[in-house]
Amino acid sequence: MNAPHHPSLSEAATLGAFADAIRAAGLTPPEAIEADGAIHRFSSSGKRGDESGWYVLHLDGVPAGSFGCWRAGLLSTWCAKATNEMTQAEQAAHRQKVEAMRTARKADQEQRQQQAREQAAQRWEAAAPAQDYPYLKRKGIQAHGTRVEGDRLLIPMHLTEGGTLQSLQVIDFAGGKRFLPGGRVKGCFCLLGEREEIEDGAELVICEGFATGASIREATGYPVAVAFNAGNLEAVALALRAKYPGARLILAADDDWRTEGNPGLDKATEAARAVGAWLAVPRFPEDCRPDVATDFNDLHKLAGLEAVRERFTAALATEAVTPAPAIQIPGEHERPAYLVLDDWHEHDGTRYAPGVWYFGIKPGRGDAPPSLTQQRICGPLHIEAVTTDTSDGNYGRLLRFKTTTGRWKSWAMPMAMLKGDGSDLRGELLSMGLDIAHRGREQLTAYLQHRAPERVIQCATQTGWAGPERQAFVLPDAVIGPQADGVTYQSDHAGGDEYTTRGTLAGWQAGTAALAVGNPMLVLALCTAFAGPVLALVGADSGGINTIGASSKGKSSMLFAACSVWGGPSYRRNWRATGNGLESVAALFNDSLLALDEISQCDPREVGETVYMLGNGQGKTRAARTGGARSVARWRVSILSNGERSIVATMEEGGFRTKAGQAVRIIDLPVTDQAHGAWDRLHQYPSGAALSDALRREAETHYGHAGRAFLERLTRDDHDQVRELLASIKARPEFNAEGGEGQFQRVAARFAVLALAGELATAYGVTGWQRGEAIRATAVALRLWLGMQDGRTTDAEGPQVVDQVTEFIDRHGDSRFSDADADPLHSPPVRERAGWWRDRDGERVYLFTGQGLKDALKGHDFKRALDHLEQAGMLKTRNKTERIRAIGGTTKKFYTIKPTDAGDAK
């Protein structure tokens, strides 16, 4: 019996480094690695029975090896020492090893593929034509020449149409798919249609799956090449382009919208770019798209074959994707130069890893010739376009790069991030998944600035409407609307977690939206969420609702439900922030919903100023480091706030009086006095608390889809008709009152805008409500607000002025006033005098000095306040001559105020 082999320390370190390289490639390394120069197979997924992984490792000389996965089409090489660190002898030996490993791998691969060919031919010959196979029925497609082997469907895989059968894809009864072990996949396809149909100028579609291809074939009549997976699309496209150079190739993408990086769309786009093909992408109805709906067969089942055909007609009406140029390693006279390699590339015996490479030239010493240098900077990173805003500022670059997990991402990078040493830029790219070589850090900023692409697109630096026509709406991860292709979102950091999605629109409609029916306060909250994008279309300013009432009665659940229109739990913000902090928050939610929880957490001294700031739609002007003014933050938001106390009560706690303008920007509304707290109808739930809990669960399960579906329709709607609809709502009797003026008109106009947003969402099929539901709910809310005003529909500023002057007299009547008829020589001194008083016929009037009355009216426009006092009967005269009074032997001008009429005035 041989003694077990115990590797030396250096050998163990080498084996560990090799295993780490396998792991870094996304494969599960074998438990034990044999370094004998022979090919070994292992389970690359860690599952039993899987032998898709392989490796070969040499330890003699400079340790080197290679590994890969037949199933994933992965191939990678590894060496313990970098090529530029080897001696010439070591480099020669290393090249011999690499060639030996390549020969061994090729021989092993050919053996496995031959075995698969033989097995495929035998099984195909013995199988019967498919007819009523359950998988075909579920997919709603025809058999298209497939065969059945027991309870399995067989799909043939060829390298050429009608050529030798290379392998089979086997689909089981449940829809599970697998290939024959060791069988060739790369470049193989299944043709649906006849070779004779493929002529110069004829359409030829390339797609991933068989069911997808069958739906396309049946919808369009075009021949279809099924490539079986996204990673094989480019290989099939290149082969078919070579054989049919005149054909109109169309890449049919899977829209893997729920998978990070959308690999289906990315791989199809890459394949289209490689051969200069057209690109067709399925577009699903927003109101009924399940999470799993990604391909043209899903579209076929949801919307019919006509919907599939329309997508290909639309694709062919556009330009084909510009083909990528052939890869050439720069020669001596073409350097210095940058080159981006999306995949491994071999040139003159050297294999280059995917990434951005810098090819330089180093002058020789004396008469020595120059030497050629090369340096890998980072992973694949393309500079797609120049970005700039509508004011010809905020320049940037639209970047497209591949992450360490093989997914493609896009990011519009502000050029300002290249200032200094570029560490902030590198940090963002690293956090988004780009690998950056340690020695390539300095070259990265040089690469990003070495040339400007010809393509220029508009960038938006905050969410919301882009462009004067308002046909594109920008979110951090998407741009929605008919002009979306020409706009991108640009930020100095990766997208946040506010505008996220989960679940489905149908789930949101069946849950959150359905529970709102019969509950006016919940309908109002959802209308407030939809109102954000509507404000700009109808010329309305920022503003909204502050729902008030007892604790644990449903206010927070209303806020969660409103947030679910646009995002998940991270969408909500709270009042516990500084004014500067809320500026940034408001700008983040521009043209959308600003949801603020619990106003009691805000410093009462800041509430009034914050309300004005949010309603005015812009922040403070601040100085920049250079001494100039920074750009001012701007926004337009629909606000939904809540708290146990009103804005008025919160400000009074801090010793401040509410102004009329604040009261109409964010409207205090009591919402917890309905039949069950905030609710009128419990639906199937036993209590208001149970309904509140259900709403929170729904808001955490289905979110983010309703807002996007709303934008899909709003961006394409006739905005003139939107404004006409608002005018018709404002004209309804529910939003008018006899003698209504001032603040009532402004509050009624705010509720009309909320009603408009809800009715639009209903007309667009987003809410599932009956028409009129939003109007009825906002009318109920307006009546509740009127109840807080004791039914008063006139301007509230007048009573506020009366109250403020009366309170001033009550507080300072004895300290800042004295008897006008008393002997001044025997009267006590008065500090900060505001005037005098005089008793006539049992009534006291106050003779205010000009400054004294201005003190009493602090916070109000003085002339307008005098109007209110005169209308209330408190101010006896404003005539300069009649204001003259004799006090202590001298004459002065006074404002005569009679406070006894204040109560009647109110």
PDB file of C-alpha atoms in Angstrom, residues 570-819:
ATOM      1  CA  SER A 570     -36.641  52.429   2.153  1.00  0.00           C
ATOM      2  CA  TYR A 571     -38.704  55.025   0.300  1.00  0.00           C
ATOM      3  CA  ARG A 572     -40.137  56.604   3.455  1.00  0.00           C
ATOM      4  CA  ARG A 573     -38.312  59.442   5.210  1.00  0.00           C
ATOM      5  CA  ASN A 574     -38.997  61.137   8.551  1.00  0.00           C
ATOM      6  CA  TRP A 575     -39.132  64.683   9.860  1.00  0.00           C
ATOM      7  CA  ARG A 576     -36.142  64.105  12.129  1.00  0.00           C
ATOM      8  CA  ALA A 577     -33.679  66.005   9.982  1.00  0.00           C
ATOM      9  CA  THR A 578     -32.186  69.447   9.674  1.00  0.00           C
ATOM     10  CA  GLY A 579     -33.508  71.914   7.137  1.00  0.00           C
ATOM     11  CA  ASN A 580     -30.387  71.317   5.042  1.00  0.00           C
ATOM     12  CA  GLY A 581     -30.969  67.575   5.204  1.00  0.00           C
ATOM     13  CA  LEU A 582     -34.563  67.901   4.052  1.00  0.00           C
ATOM     14  CA  GLU A 583     -33.373  70.012   1.103  1.00  0.00           C
ATOM     15  CA  SER A 584     -31.388  67.031  -0.160  1.00  0.00           C
ATOM     16  CA  VAL A 585     -34.277  64.673   0.542  1.00  0.00           C
ATOM     17  CA  ALA A 586     -36.766  66.846  -1.370  1.00  0.00           C
ATOM     18  CA  ALA A 587     -34.409  67.081  -4.356  1.00  0.00           C
ATOM     19  CA  LEU A 588     -34.074  63.283  -4.342  1.00  0.00           C
ATOM     20  CA  PHE A 589     -37.849  62.886  -4.746  1.00  0.00           C
ATOM     21  CA  ASN A 590     -38.339  65.647  -7.326  1.00  0.00           C
ATOM     22  CA  ASP A 591     -41.594  65.311  -9.325  1.00  0.00           C
ATOM     23  CA  SER A 592     -42.615  62.446  -7.087  1.00  0.00           C
ATOM     24  CA  LEU A 593     -43.924  61.696  -3.597  1.00  0.00           C
ATOM     25  CA  LEU A 594     -42.122  63.033  -0.525  1.00  0.00           C
ATOM     26  CA  ALA A 595     -43.298  60.873   2.378  1.00  0.00           C
ATOM     27  CA  LEU A 596     -42.391  62.241   5.823  1.00  0.00           C
ATOM     28  CA  ASP A 597     -43.218  60.245   8.943  1.00  0.00           C
ATOM     29  CA  GLU A 598     -43.982  61.683  12.410  1.00  0.00           C
ATOM     30  CA  ILE A 599     -43.781  65.467  12.453  1.00  0.00           C
ATOM     31  CA  SER A 600     -43.330  65.430  16.227  1.00  0.00           C
ATOM     32  CA  GLN A 601     -39.717  64.321  15.635  1.00  0.00           C
ATOM     33  CA  CYS A 602     -38.943  67.679  14.001  1.00  0.00           C
ATOM     34  CA  ASP A 603     -37.628  70.555  16.075  1.00  0.00           C
ATOM     35  CA  PRO A 604     -40.690  72.827  16.571  1.00  0.00           C
ATOM     36  CA  ARG A 605     -38.473  75.842  15.955  1.00  0.00           C
ATOM     37  CA  GLU A 606     -37.728  74.603  12.411  1.00  0.00           C
ATOM     38  CA  VAL A 607     -41.166  73.368  11.332  1.00  0.00           C
ATOM     39  CA  GLY A 608     -42.444  76.686   9.960  1.00  0.00           C
ATOM     40  CA  GLU A 609     -39.340  77.470   7.952  1.00  0.00           C
ATOM     41  CA  THR A 610     -39.211  73.886   6.655  1.00  0.00           C
ATOM     42  CA  VAL A 611     -42.839  74.017   5.501  1.00  0.00           C
ATOM     43  CA  TYR A 612     -42.141  77.225   3.577  1.00  0.00           C
ATOM     44  CA  MET A 613     -38.955  75.756   2.100  1.00  0.00           C
ATOM     45  CA  LEU A 614     -40.635  72.539   0.931  1.00  0.00           C
ATOM     46  CA  GLY A 615     -43.543  74.477  -0.550  1.00  0.00           C
ATOM     47  CA  ASN A 616     -41.337  77.034  -2.281  1.00  0.00           C
ATOM     48  CA  GLY A 617     -39.466  74.269  -4.089  1.00  0.00           C
ATOM     49  CA  GLN A 618     -35.918  75.491  -3.587  1.00  0.00           C
ATOM     50  CA  GLY A 619     -33.226  75.529  -0.931  1.00  0.00           C
ATOM     51  CA  LYS A 620     -30.975  78.235   0.398  1.00  0.00           C
ATOM     52  CA  THR A 621     -28.309  80.005  -1.624  1.00  0.00           C
ATOM     53  CA  ARG A 622     -24.906  79.062  -0.241  1.00  0.00           C
ATOM     54  CA  ALA A 623     -21.371  80.147  -1.011  1.00  0.00           C
ATOM     55  CA  ALA A 624     -19.019  77.809  -2.827  1.00  0.00           C
ATOM     56  CA  ARG A 625     -15.369  77.361  -1.895  1.00  0.00           C
ATOM     57  CA  THR A 626     -14.417  79.767  -4.656  1.00  0.00           C
ATOM     58  CA  GLY A 627     -16.573  82.509  -3.153  1.00  0.00           C
ATOM     59  CA  GLY A 628     -19.302  82.278  -5.776  1.00  0.00           C
ATOM     60  CA  ALA A 629     -22.766  80.890  -5.217  1.00  0.00           C
ATOM     61  CA  ARG A 630     -23.446  77.155  -5.326  1.00  0.00           C
ATOM     62  CA  SER A 631     -26.252  75.915  -7.506  1.00  0.00           C
ATOM     63  CA  VAL A 632     -29.516  76.006  -5.561  1.00  0.00           C
ATOM     64  CA  ALA A 633     -31.326  72.725  -4.938  1.00  0.00           C
ATOM     65  CA  ARG A 634     -34.748  72.738  -6.609  1.00  0.00           C
ATOM     66  CA  TRP A 635     -37.695  70.363  -6.516  1.00  0.00           C
ATOM     67  CA  ARG A 636     -41.417  69.973  -6.988  1.00  0.00           C
ATOM     68  CA  VAL A 637     -42.935  67.322  -4.710  1.00  0.00           C
ATOM     69  CA  SER A 638     -46.272  66.011  -3.558  1.00  0.00           C
ATOM     70  CA  ILE A 639     -46.000  65.770   0.230  1.00  0.00           C
ATOM     71  CA  LEU A 640     -47.648  63.260   2.551  1.00  0.00           C
ATOM     72  CA  SER A 641     -46.807  63.746   6.207  1.00  0.00           C
ATOM     73  CA  ASN A 642     -48.278  62.462   9.444  1.00  0.00           C
ATOM     74  CA  GLY A 643     -48.221  63.014  13.183  1.00  0.00           C
ATOM     75  CA  GLU A 644     -50.324  63.143  16.300  1.00  0.00           C
ATOM     76  CA  ARG A 645     -50.114  66.938  16.299  1.00  0.00           C
ATOM     77  CA  SER A 646     -50.892  69.446  13.601  1.00  0.00           C
ATOM     78  CA  ILE A 647     -48.318  71.775  12.104  1.00  0.00           C
ATOM     79  CA  VAL A 648     -50.031  74.597  14.027  1.00  0.00           C
ATOM     80  CA  ALA A 649     -49.687  72.780  17.362  1.00  0.00           C
ATOM     81  CA  THR A 650     -46.096  71.794  16.666  1.00  0.00           C
ATOM     82  CA  MET A 651     -45.089  75.379  15.872  1.00  0.00           C
ATOM     83  CA  GLU A 652     -46.904  76.747  18.920  1.00  0.00           C
ATOM     84  CA  GLU A 653     -44.911  74.346  21.070  1.00  0.00           C
ATOM     85  CA  GLY A 654     -41.801  76.133  19.842  1.00  0.00           C
ATOM     86  CA  GLY A 655     -43.338  79.525  20.535  1.00  0.00           C
ATOM     87  CA  PHE A 656     -44.167  80.347  16.915  1.00  0.00           C
ATOM     88  CA  ARG A 657     -47.433  81.364  15.323  1.00  0.00           C
ATOM     89  CA  THR A 658     -48.541  79.677  12.108  1.00  0.00           C
ATOM     90  CA  LYS A 659     -48.932  81.900   9.086  1.00  0.00           C
ATOM     91  CA  ALA A 660     -51.700  81.446   6.567  1.00  0.00           C
ATOM     92  CA  GLY A 661     -49.221  80.610   3.814  1.00  0.00           C
ATOM     93  CA  GLN A 662     -47.842  77.690   5.805  1.00  0.00           C
ATOM     94  CA  ALA A 663     -51.316  76.303   6.426  1.00  0.00           C
ATOM     95  CA  VAL A 664     -52.062  75.995   2.701  1.00  0.00           C
ATOM     96  CA  ARG A 665     -48.709  74.541   1.660  1.00  0.00           C
ATOM     97  CA  ILE A 666     -49.003  71.460   3.845  1.00  0.00           C
ATOM     98  CA  ILE A 667     -52.641  71.072   4.870  1.00  0.00           C
ATOM     99  CA  ASP A 668     -53.445  69.707   8.338  1.00  0.00           C
ATOM    100  CA  LEU A 669     -56.145  67.058   7.995  1.00  0.00           C
ATOM    101  CA  PRO A 670     -57.758  64.978  10.790  1.00  0.00           C
ATOM    102  CA  VAL A 671     -58.030  61.408   9.492  1.00  0.00           C
ATOM    103  CA  THR A 672     -58.535  59.130  12.510  1.00  0.00           C
ATOM    104  CA  ASP A 673     -62.139  60.034  13.338  1.00  0.00           C
ATOM    105  CA  GLN A 674     -63.621  57.684  10.765  1.00  0.00           C
ATOM    106  CA  ALA A 675     -65.652  54.618  11.736  1.00  0.00           C
ATOM    107  CA  HIS A 676     -62.539  52.550  12.569  1.00  0.00           C
ATOM    108  CA  GLY A 677     -59.712  55.023  13.125  1.00  0.00           C
ATOM    109  CA  ALA A 678     -58.601  56.070   9.642  1.00  0.00           C
ATOM    110  CA  TRP A 679     -60.841  53.473   8.013  1.00  0.00           C
ATOM    111  CA  ASP A 680     -64.508  53.429   7.040  1.00  0.00           C
ATOM    112  CA  ARG A 681     -64.577  49.939   5.550  1.00  0.00           C
ATOM    113  CA  LEU A 682     -62.697  46.997   7.038  1.00  0.00           C
ATOM    114  CA  HIS A 683     -63.164  44.642   4.064  1.00  0.00           C
ATOM    115  CA  GLN A 684     -62.485  41.114   5.357  1.00  0.00           C
ATOM    116  CA  TYR A 685     -60.567  42.198   8.480  1.00  0.00           C
ATOM    117  CA  PRO A 686     -62.014  42.120  12.027  1.00  0.00           C
ATOM    118  CA  SER A 687     -60.690  45.506  13.172  1.00  0.00           C
ATOM    119  CA  GLY A 688     -59.003  48.704  12.082  1.00  0.00           C
ATOM    120  CA  ALA A 689     -55.719  47.490  13.558  1.00  0.00           C
ATOM    121  CA  ALA A 690     -55.911  44.282  11.520  1.00  0.00           C
ATOM    122  CA  LEU A 691     -56.535  46.276   8.352  1.00  0.00           C
ATOM    123  CA  SER A 692     -53.563  48.516   9.147  1.00  0.00           C
ATOM    124  CA  ASP A 693     -51.335  45.468   9.626  1.00  0.00           C
ATOM    125  CA  ALA A 694     -52.552  43.990   6.338  1.00  0.00           C
ATOM    126  CA  LEU A 695     -51.793  47.216   4.514  1.00  0.00           C
ATOM    127  CA  ARG A 696     -48.230  47.198   5.806  1.00  0.00           C
ATOM    128  CA  ARG A 697     -47.759  43.601   4.678  1.00  0.00           C
ATOM    129  CA  GLU A 698     -49.103  44.431   1.239  1.00  0.00           C
ATOM    130  CA  ALA A 699     -46.844  47.488   1.001  1.00  0.00           C
ATOM    131  CA  GLU A 700     -43.815  45.306   1.759  1.00  0.00           C
ATOM    132  CA  THR A 701     -44.839  42.603  -0.735  1.00  0.00           C
ATOM    133  CA  HIS A 702     -45.881  44.502  -3.864  1.00  0.00           C
ATOM    134  CA  TYR A 703     -44.354  47.897  -4.520  1.00  0.00           C
ATOM    135  CA  GLY A 704     -42.792  50.164  -7.128  1.00  0.00           C
ATOM    136  CA  HIS A 705     -44.871  48.982 -10.098  1.00  0.00           C
ATOM    137  CA  ALA A 706     -47.866  51.308  -9.865  1.00  0.00           C
ATOM    138  CA  GLY A 707     -45.798  54.481 -10.246  1.00  0.00           C
ATOM    139  CA  ARG A 708     -43.950  53.138 -13.283  1.00  0.00           C
ATOM    140  CA  ALA A 709     -47.157  51.959 -14.946  1.00  0.00           C
ATOM    141  CA  PHE A 710     -48.655  55.404 -14.268  1.00  0.00           C
ATOM    142  CA  LEU A 711     -45.659  57.091 -15.926  1.00  0.00           C
ATOM    143  CA  GLU A 712     -45.856  54.817 -18.982  1.00  0.00           C
ATOM    144  CA  ARG A 713     -49.276  56.301 -19.717  1.00  0.00           C
ATOM    145  CA  LEU A 714     -48.779  59.831 -18.386  1.00  0.00           C
ATOM    146  CA  THR A 715     -45.680  60.446 -20.519  1.00  0.00           C
ATOM    147  CA  ARG A 716     -47.691  59.521 -23.613  1.00  0.00           C
ATOM    148  CA  ASP A 717     -50.910  61.327 -22.681  1.00  0.00           C
ATOM    149  CA  ASP A 718     -52.116  64.625 -24.161  1.00  0.00           C
ATOM    150  CA  HIS A 719     -51.082  67.082 -21.465  1.00  0.00           C
ATOM    151  CA  ASP A 720     -53.560  69.691 -22.676  1.00  0.00           C
ATOM    152  CA  GLN A 721     -56.348  67.211 -21.960  1.00  0.00           C
ATOM    153  CA  VAL A 722     -54.866  66.610 -18.507  1.00  0.00           C
ATOM    154  CA  ARG A 723     -55.159  70.331 -17.774  1.00  0.00           C
ATOM    155  CA  GLU A 724     -58.709  70.388 -19.141  1.00  0.00           C
ATOM    156  CA  LEU A 725     -59.642  67.527 -16.831  1.00  0.00           C
ATOM    157  CA  LEU A 726     -58.280  69.493 -13.863  1.00  0.00           C
ATOM    158  CA  ALA A 727     -60.365  72.519 -14.844  1.00  0.00           C
ATOM    159  CA  SER A 728     -63.497  70.358 -14.964  1.00  0.00           C
ATOM    160  CA  ILE A 729     -62.752  68.941 -11.489  1.00  0.00           C
ATOM    161  CA  LYS A 730     -62.168  72.422 -10.046  1.00  0.00           C
ATOM    162  CA  ALA A 731     -65.534  73.515 -11.454  1.00  0.00           C
ATOM    163  CA  ARG A 732     -67.422  70.765  -9.600  1.00  0.00           C
ATOM    164  CA  PRO A 733     -69.560  71.946  -6.654  1.00  0.00           C
ATOM    165  CA  GLU A 734     -67.568  69.737  -4.251  1.00  0.00           C
ATOM    166  CA  PHE A 735     -64.563  72.004  -4.755  1.00  0.00           C
ATOM    167  CA  ASN A 736     -66.405  75.320  -4.525  1.00  0.00           C
ATOM    168  CA  ALA A 737     -68.222  77.184  -1.760  1.00  0.00           C
ATOM    169  CA  GLU A 738     -70.313  80.319  -1.627  1.00  0.00           C
ATOM    170  CA  GLY A 739     -68.058  83.211  -0.778  1.00  0.00           C
ATOM    171  CA  GLY A 740     -65.008  80.946  -0.924  1.00  0.00           C
ATOM    172  CA  GLU A 741     -61.823  82.934  -1.292  1.00  0.00           C
ATOM    173  CA  GLY A 742     -58.142  83.078  -0.415  1.00  0.00           C
ATOM    174  CA  GLN A 743     -57.022  80.038   1.457  1.00  0.00           C
ATOM    175  CA  PHE A 744     -60.155  78.019   0.744  1.00  0.00           C
ATOM    176  CA  GLN A 745     -59.541  78.403  -2.977  1.00  0.00           C
ATOM    177  CA  ARG A 746     -55.896  77.339  -2.607  1.00  0.00           C
ATOM    178  CA  VAL A 747     -56.783  74.333  -0.449  1.00  0.00           C
ATOM    179  CA  ALA A 748     -59.623  73.308  -2.788  1.00  0.00           C
ATOM    180  CA  ALA A 749     -57.228  73.625  -5.749  1.00  0.00           C
ATOM    181  CA  ARG A 750     -54.723  71.332  -3.974  1.00  0.00           C
ATOM    182  CA  PHE A 751     -57.387  68.681  -3.380  1.00  0.00           C
ATOM    183  CA  ALA A 752     -58.517  69.023  -7.020  1.00  0.00           C
ATOM    184  CA  VAL A 753     -54.981  68.197  -8.191  1.00  0.00           C
ATOM    185  CA  LEU A 754     -54.960  65.117  -5.934  1.00  0.00           C
ATOM    186  CA  ALA A 755     -58.328  64.090  -7.380  1.00  0.00           C
ATOM    187  CA  LEU A 756     -56.948  64.570 -10.893  1.00  0.00           C
ATOM    188  CA  ALA A 757     -53.968  62.301 -10.166  1.00  0.00           C
ATOM    189  CA  GLY A 758     -56.200  59.560  -8.782  1.00  0.00           C
ATOM    190  CA  GLU A 759     -58.653  59.761 -11.662  1.00  0.00           C
ATOM    191  CA  LEU A 760     -55.801  59.604 -14.194  1.00  0.00           C
ATOM    192  CA  ALA A 761     -54.355  56.527 -12.461  1.00  0.00           C
ATOM    193  CA  THR A 762     -57.806  54.952 -12.637  1.00  0.00           C
ATOM    194  CA  ALA A 763     -58.300  55.843 -16.314  1.00  0.00           C
ATOM    195  CA  TYR A 764     -54.861  54.346 -17.059  1.00  0.00           C
ATOM    196  CA  GLY A 765     -55.911  51.038 -15.469  1.00  0.00           C
ATOM    197  CA  VAL A 766     -53.394  51.344 -12.631  1.00  0.00           C
ATOM    198  CA  THR A 767     -55.659  51.426  -9.557  1.00  0.00           C
ATOM    199  CA  GLY A 768     -58.539  49.177 -10.554  1.00  0.00           C
ATOM    200  CA  TRP A 769     -61.002  51.662  -8.974  1.00  0.00           C
ATOM    201  CA  GLN A 770     -64.262  52.861 -10.405  1.00  0.00           C
ATOM    202  CA  ARG A 771     -64.157  56.294 -12.027  1.00  0.00           C
ATOM    203  CA  GLY A 772     -65.029  58.981  -9.509  1.00  0.00           C
ATOM    204  CA  GLU A 773     -63.510  57.173  -6.507  1.00  0.00           C
ATOM    205  CA  ALA A 774     -60.674  59.713  -6.231  1.00  0.00           C
ATOM    206  CA  ILE A 775     -62.991  62.703  -6.623  1.00  0.00           C
ATOM    207  CA  ARG A 776     -65.305  61.433  -3.882  1.00  0.00           C
ATOM    208  CA  ALA A 777     -62.404  60.774  -1.503  1.00  0.00           C
ATOM    209  CA  THR A 778     -60.801  64.199  -1.966  1.00  0.00           C
ATOM    210  CA  ALA A 779     -64.189  65.890  -1.560  1.00  0.00           C
ATOM    211  CA  VAL A 780     -64.569  64.100   1.797  1.00  0.00           C
ATOM    212  CA  ALA A 781     -61.102  65.344   2.780  1.00  0.00           C
ATOM    213  CA  LEU A 782     -61.973  68.929   1.823  1.00  0.00           C
ATOM    214  CA  ARG A 783     -65.076  68.770   4.058  1.00  0.00           C
ATOM    215  CA  LEU A 784     -62.927  67.501   6.930  1.00  0.00           C
ATOM    216  CA  TRP A 785     -60.561  70.431   6.454  1.00  0.00           C
ATOM    217  CA  LEU A 786     -63.500  72.856   6.429  1.00  0.00           C
ATOM    218  CA  GLY A 787     -64.623  71.322   9.722  1.00  0.00           C
ATOM    219  CA  MET A 788     -61.281  72.330  11.234  1.00  0.00           C
ATOM    220  CA  GLN A 789     -61.966  75.916  10.067  1.00  0.00           C
ATOM    221  CA  ASP A 790     -65.427  75.926  11.710  1.00  0.00           C
ATOM    222  CA  GLY A 791     -66.886  75.972   8.215  1.00  0.00           C
ATOM    223  CA  ARG A 792     -65.205  79.274   7.313  1.00  0.00           C
ATOM    224  CA  THR A 793     -64.456  79.615   3.596  1.00  0.00           C
ATOM    225  CA  THR A 794     -63.012  83.134   3.731  1.00  0.00           C
ATOM    226  CA  ASP A 795     -59.332  83.999   3.920  1.00  0.00           C
ATOM    227  CA  ALA A 796     -57.800  82.771   7.201  1.00  0.00           C
ATOM    228  CA  GLU A 797     -55.159  85.497   7.294  1.00  0.00           C
ATOM    229  CA  GLY A 798     -57.669  88.118   8.497  1.00  0.00           C
ATOM    230  CA  PRO A 799     -58.645  86.227  11.667  1.00  0.00           C
ATOM    231  CA  GLN A 800     -54.975  85.446  12.258  1.00  0.00           C
ATOM    232  CA  VAL A 801     -54.136  89.175  12.144  1.00  0.00           C
ATOM    233  CA  VAL A 802     -56.999  89.967  14.520  1.00  0.00           C
ATOM    234  CA  ASP A 803     -55.894  87.230  16.923  1.00  0.00           C
ATOM    235  CA  GLN A 804     -52.274  88.343  16.815  1.00  0.00           C
ATOM    236  CA  VAL A 805     -53.048  92.005  17.615  1.00  0.00           C
ATOM    237  CA  THR A 806     -55.492  91.016  20.362  1.00  0.00           C
ATOM    238  CA  GLU A 807     -52.924  88.684  21.886  1.00  0.00           C
ATOM    239  CA  PHE A 808     -50.291  91.441  21.712  1.00  0.00           C
ATOM    240  CA  ILE A 809     -52.565  93.775  23.668  1.00  0.00           C
ATOM    241  CA  ASP A 810     -53.373  91.073  26.227  1.00  0.00           C
ATOM    242  CA  ARG A 811     -49.683  90.356  26.725  1.00  0.00           C
ATOM    243  CA  HIS A 812     -48.285  93.910  26.697  1.00  0.00           C
ATOM    244  CA  GLY A 813     -51.256  96.128  27.572  1.00  0.00           C
ATOM    245  CA  ASP A 814     -49.808  97.046  30.966  1.00  0.00           C
ATOM    246  CA  SER A 815     -46.082  96.968  30.122  1.00  0.00           C
ATOM    247  CA  ARG A 816     -45.757  98.705  26.747  1.00  0.00           C
ATOM    248  CA  PHE A 817     -48.787 101.054  26.993  1.00  0.00           C
ATOM    249  CA  SER A 818     -49.891 103.727  29.479  1.00  0.00           C
ATOM    250  CA  ASP A 819     -52.802 106.133  30.014  1.00  0.00           C
TER     251      ASP A 819
END
